Coordinates of C-alpha atoms in Angstrom, one line a residue:
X1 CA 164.4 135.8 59.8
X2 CA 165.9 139.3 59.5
X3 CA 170.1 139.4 59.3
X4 CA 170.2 141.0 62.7
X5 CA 168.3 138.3 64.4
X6 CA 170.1 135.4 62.5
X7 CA 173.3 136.9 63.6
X8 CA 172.2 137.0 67.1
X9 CA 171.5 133.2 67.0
X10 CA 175.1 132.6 65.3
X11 CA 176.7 134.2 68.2
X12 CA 173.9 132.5 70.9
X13 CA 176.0 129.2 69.5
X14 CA 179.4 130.5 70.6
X15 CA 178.3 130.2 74.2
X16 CA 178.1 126.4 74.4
X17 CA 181.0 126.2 72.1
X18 CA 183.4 128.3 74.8
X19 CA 182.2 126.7 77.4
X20 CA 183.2 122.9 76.0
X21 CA 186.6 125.0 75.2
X22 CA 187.2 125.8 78.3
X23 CA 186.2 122.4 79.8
X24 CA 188.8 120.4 78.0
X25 CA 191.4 123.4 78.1
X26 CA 190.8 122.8 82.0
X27 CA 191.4 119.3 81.3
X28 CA 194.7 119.8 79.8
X29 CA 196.0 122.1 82.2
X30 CA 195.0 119.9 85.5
X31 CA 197.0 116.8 83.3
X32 CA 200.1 118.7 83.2
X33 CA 200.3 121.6 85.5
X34 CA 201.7 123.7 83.2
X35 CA 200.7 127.5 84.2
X36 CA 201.1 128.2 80.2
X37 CA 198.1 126.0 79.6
X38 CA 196.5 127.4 82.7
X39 CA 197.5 131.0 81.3
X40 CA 195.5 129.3 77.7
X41 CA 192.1 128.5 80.3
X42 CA 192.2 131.7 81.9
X43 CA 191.7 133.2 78.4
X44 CA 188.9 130.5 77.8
X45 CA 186.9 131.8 80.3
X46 CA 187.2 135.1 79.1
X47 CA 185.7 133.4 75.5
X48 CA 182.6 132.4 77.5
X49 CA 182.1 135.6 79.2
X50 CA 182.9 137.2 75.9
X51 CA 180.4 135.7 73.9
X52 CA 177.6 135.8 76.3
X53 CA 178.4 139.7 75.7
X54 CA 178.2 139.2 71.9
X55 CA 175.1 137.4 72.0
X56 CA 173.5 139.9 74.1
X57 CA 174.8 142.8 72.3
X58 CA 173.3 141.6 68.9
X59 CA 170.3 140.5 70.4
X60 CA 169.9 144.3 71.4
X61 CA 171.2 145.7 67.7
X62 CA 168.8 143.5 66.2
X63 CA 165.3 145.6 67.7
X64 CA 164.3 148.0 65.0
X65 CA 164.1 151.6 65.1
X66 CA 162.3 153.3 67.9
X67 CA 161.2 156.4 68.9
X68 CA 164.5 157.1 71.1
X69 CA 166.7 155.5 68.6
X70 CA 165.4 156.2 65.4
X71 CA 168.4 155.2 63.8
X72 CA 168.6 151.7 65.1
X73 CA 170.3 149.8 67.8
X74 CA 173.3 148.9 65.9
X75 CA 176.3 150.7 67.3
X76 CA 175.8 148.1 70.5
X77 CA 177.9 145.6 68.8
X78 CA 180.5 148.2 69.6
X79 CA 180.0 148.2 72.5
X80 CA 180.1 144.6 72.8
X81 CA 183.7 144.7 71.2
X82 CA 184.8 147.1 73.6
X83 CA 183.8 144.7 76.5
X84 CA 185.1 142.1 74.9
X85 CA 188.9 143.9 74.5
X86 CA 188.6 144.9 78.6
X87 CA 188.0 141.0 79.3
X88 CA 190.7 140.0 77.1
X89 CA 193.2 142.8 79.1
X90 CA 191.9 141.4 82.6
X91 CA 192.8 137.7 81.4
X92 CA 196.0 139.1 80.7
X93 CA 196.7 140.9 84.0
X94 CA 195.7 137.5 85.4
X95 CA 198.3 135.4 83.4
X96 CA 201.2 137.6 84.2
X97 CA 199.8 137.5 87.8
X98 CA 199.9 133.2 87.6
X99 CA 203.5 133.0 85.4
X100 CA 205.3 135.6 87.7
X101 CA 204.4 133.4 90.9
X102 CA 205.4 129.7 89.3
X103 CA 208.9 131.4 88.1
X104 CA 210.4 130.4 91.4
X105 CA 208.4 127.2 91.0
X106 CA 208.6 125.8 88.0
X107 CA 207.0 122.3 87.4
X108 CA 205.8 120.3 85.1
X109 CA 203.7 116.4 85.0
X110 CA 206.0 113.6 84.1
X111 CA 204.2 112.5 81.7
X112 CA 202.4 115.8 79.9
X113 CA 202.2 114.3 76.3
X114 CA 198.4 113.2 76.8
X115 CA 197.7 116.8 77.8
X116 CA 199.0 118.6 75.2
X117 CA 197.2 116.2 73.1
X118 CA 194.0 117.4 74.9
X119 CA 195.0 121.1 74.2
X120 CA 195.7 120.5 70.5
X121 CA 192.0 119.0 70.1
X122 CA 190.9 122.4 71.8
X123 CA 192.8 124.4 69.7
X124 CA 191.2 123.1 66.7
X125 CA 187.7 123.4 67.3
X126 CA 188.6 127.0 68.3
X127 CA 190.3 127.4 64.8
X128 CA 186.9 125.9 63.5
X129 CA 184.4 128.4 64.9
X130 CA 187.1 131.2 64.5
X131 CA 186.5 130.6 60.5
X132 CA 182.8 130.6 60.8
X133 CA 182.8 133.9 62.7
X134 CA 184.7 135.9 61.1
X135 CA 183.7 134.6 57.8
X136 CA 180.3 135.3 58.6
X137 CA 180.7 138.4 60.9
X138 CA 182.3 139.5 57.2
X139 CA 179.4 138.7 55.0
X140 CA 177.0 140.2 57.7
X141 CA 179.0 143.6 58.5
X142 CA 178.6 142.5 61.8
X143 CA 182.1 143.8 64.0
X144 CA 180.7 141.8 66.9
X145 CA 180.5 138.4 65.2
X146 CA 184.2 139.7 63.4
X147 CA 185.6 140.5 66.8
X148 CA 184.9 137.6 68.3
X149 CA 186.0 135.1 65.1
X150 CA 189.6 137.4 65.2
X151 CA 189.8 136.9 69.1
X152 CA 189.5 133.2 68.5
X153 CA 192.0 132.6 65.8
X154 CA 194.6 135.0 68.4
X155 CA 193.5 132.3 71.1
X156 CA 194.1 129.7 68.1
X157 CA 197.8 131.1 67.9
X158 CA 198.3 131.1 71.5
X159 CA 197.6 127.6 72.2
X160 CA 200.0 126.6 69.3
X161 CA 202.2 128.3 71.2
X162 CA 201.5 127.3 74.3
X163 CA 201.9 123.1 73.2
X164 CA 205.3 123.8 71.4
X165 CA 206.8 125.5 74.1
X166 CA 205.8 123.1 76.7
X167 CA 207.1 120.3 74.4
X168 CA 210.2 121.8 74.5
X169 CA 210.4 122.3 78.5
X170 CA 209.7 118.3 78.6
X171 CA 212.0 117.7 75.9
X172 CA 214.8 119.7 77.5
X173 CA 214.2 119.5 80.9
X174 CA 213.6 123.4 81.6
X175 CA 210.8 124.1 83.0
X176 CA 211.3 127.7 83.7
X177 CA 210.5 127.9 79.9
X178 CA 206.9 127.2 81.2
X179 CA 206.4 130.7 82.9
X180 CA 208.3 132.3 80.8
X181 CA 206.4 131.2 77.6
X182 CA 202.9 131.9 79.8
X183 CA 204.2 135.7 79.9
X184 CA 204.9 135.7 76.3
X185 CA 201.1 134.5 75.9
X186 CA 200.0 137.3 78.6
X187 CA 201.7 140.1 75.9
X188 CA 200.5 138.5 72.6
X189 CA 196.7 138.6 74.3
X190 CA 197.4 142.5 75.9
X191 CA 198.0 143.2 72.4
X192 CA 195.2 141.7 71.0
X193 CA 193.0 143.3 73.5
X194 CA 194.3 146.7 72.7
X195 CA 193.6 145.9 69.0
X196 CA 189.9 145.2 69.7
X197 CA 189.3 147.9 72.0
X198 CA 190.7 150.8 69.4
X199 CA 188.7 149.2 66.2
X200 CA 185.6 149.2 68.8
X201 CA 186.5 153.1 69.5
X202 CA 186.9 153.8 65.8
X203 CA 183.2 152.6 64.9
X204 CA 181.6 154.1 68.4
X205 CA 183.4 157.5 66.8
X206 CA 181.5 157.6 63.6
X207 CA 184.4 156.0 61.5
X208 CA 183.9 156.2 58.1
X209 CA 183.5 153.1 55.2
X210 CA 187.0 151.7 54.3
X211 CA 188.4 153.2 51.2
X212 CA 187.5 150.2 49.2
X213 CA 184.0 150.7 50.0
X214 CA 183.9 154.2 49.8
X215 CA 185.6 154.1 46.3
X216 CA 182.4 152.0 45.5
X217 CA 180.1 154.1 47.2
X218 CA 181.7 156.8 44.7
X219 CA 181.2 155.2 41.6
X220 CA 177.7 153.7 42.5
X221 CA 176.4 157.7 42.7
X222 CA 178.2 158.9 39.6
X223 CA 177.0 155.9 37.7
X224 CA 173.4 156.5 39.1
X225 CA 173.5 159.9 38.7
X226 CA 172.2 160.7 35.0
X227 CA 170.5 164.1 34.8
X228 CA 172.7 165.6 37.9
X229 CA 175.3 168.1 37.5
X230 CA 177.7 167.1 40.4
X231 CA 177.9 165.2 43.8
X232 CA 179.8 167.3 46.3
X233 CA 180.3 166.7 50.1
X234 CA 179.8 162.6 50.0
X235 CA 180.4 161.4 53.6
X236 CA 180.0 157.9 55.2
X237 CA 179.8 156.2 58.8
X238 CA 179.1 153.0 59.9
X239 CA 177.1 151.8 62.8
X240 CA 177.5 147.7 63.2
X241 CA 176.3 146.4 59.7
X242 CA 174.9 149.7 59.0
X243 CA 176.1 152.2 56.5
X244 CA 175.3 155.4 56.4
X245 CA 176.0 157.9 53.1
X246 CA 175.0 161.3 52.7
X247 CA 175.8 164.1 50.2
X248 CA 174.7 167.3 48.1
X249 CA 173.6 166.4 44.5
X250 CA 173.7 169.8 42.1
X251 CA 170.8 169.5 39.6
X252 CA 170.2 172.2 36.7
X253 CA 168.1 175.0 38.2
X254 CA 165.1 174.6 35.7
X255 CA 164.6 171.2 36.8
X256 CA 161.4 170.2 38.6
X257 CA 161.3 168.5 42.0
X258 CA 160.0 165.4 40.6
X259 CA 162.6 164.8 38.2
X260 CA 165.4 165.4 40.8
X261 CA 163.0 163.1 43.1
X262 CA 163.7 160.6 40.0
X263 CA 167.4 161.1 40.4
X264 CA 167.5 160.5 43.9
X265 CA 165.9 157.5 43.8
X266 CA 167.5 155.8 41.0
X267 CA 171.2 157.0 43.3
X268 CA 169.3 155.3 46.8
X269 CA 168.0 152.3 45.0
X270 CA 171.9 152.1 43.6
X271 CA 173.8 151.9 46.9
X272 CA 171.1 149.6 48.5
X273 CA 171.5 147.1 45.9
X274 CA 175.2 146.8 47.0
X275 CA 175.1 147.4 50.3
X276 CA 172.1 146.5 51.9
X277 CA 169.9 148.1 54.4
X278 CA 172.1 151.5 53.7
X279 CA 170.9 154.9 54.8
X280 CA 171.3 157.2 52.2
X281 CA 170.4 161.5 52.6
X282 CA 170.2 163.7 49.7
X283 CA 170.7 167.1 49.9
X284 CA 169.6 168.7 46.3
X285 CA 171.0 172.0 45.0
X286 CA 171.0 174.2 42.2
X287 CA 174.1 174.5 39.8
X288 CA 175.2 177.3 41.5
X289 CA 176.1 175.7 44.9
X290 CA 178.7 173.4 42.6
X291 CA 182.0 173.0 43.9
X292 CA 185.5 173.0 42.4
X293 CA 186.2 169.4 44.2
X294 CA 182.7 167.0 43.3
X295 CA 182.0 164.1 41.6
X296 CA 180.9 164.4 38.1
X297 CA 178.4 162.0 37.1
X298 CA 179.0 159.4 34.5
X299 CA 176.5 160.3 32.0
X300 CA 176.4 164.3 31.6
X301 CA 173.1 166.4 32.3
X302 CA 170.3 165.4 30.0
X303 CA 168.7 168.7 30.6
X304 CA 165.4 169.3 32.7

């Protein structure tokens, strides 16, 4: 089973896990009437939407190359992200629209205590498949899988919220605290959704590698590099899990095309064996195309 596909079937799993979410965050909402944990359901159903999204997103990033994408499918986990971050805004709209109307109507169940119980179970199988997402959307490049998990855990952090606040208005008697702390929720998941939409952006933009990985990237080619004169004009982008790396490699003039072919190689076979399934492009040049600002290689020209 490829990555891709095994991915897709990873986030296939988060549908029947939101939906069981959002059947007991149901539960715990009709026990107590709070709109804060009816403010924590809306955003549950915005989890099942969300992964039904993911799922099909990576289902579609997982076809191979065709003759219309010859690149690959993989920017539509973007895509995905960037539907997910609308949803999470609309659930947001949608709490401030529920805790403005129950601010002249506060209320609360006598007895909450077995509800807020309810919500706490909730919350920690949401904290459970949060780990696994982003743990795997990180081992998988996948920002799909990594979107979801960090959408999770910010749903994680709401519904802690959400059953300490409520405590409190049953502990104190004031239940305006209810709406009040459902509108707090409605910012903290605006936020979030802004968060996901930009880093969606960034990647459908042709962001490049993070530093950390374009430092590596760096050293990979100079260490791979024997026989070269100098790497110049080393770019990167990322599509999904996909990495892309191009650059110009300055080779002495005398040398023959199947020695820089060597070269070229050795610098593609490099970068794959750290980051797999990279693209990489090679551009070679004579030494006189060297600039003042390239990489040197690690081990100096061995001649042709």
């Amino acid at each position: 089973m490829t990555e891709s596909r095994s991915s897709s079937n990873l986030a296939l799993w988060s549908i029947p896990v939101a939906v069981a979410i959002l059947l007991i965050k149901t539960l715990a909402w009709q026990m107590t009437g709070s709109v804060a944990l009816l403010s924590d359901a809306l955003e549950s159903i915005v989890n099942v939407v969300a992964a039904l999204v993911a799922w099909y997103a990576l289902t579609i990033a997982a076809q191979p190359s065709d003759q219309r994408h010859p690149f690959g499918h993989h920017k539509a986990e973007y895509l995905s992200a960037v539907v997910e971050g609308v949803l999470i805004v609309v659930a947001a709209l949608l709490i401030f629209q529920e805790a403005i109307s129950a601010l002249s109507r506060p209320r609360l169940a006598e007895a909450p205590w077995l509800g807020l119980a309810v919500n706490v179970v909730a919350g920690a199988a949401n904290a459970a498949w949060a780990t696994v997402l982003v743990r795997q959307g990180r081992r998988r490049r996948s920002p799909a899988l990594e979107a979801s998990g960090k959408h999770l855990f910010a749903d994680v952090w709401t519904s802690v919220g959400v059953v300490v606040g409520v405590g409190l208005a049953v502990v104190t008697g004031w239940h305006i605290l209810d709406p009040i702390l459902a509108m707090l929720v409605g910012v903290n998941i605006l936020r979030e959704g802004f968060v996901v939409i930009m880093a969606s952006v960034d990647g459908l933009m042709d962001a490049s590698a993070d530093d950390d990985d374009k430092e590596h990237i760096d050293r990979i080619v100079a260490d791979c590099a024997a026989g070269a004169l100098q790497i110049h004009d080393l770019r990167t982008r990322k599509a999904g899990p996909k990495l892309f790396v191009e650059f110009h490699l300055v080779v002495p003039g005398e040398m023959t095309v199947a020695k820089s072919h060597d070269i070229c190689d050795r610098i593609e076979q490099g970068i794959a064996a750290q980051f797999p399934g990279a693209f990489t492009t090679i551009h070679v040049e004579p030494e006189a195309m060297a600039k003042a600002d390239g990489i040197e290689p690690s081990i100096t020209a061995e001649g042709s």
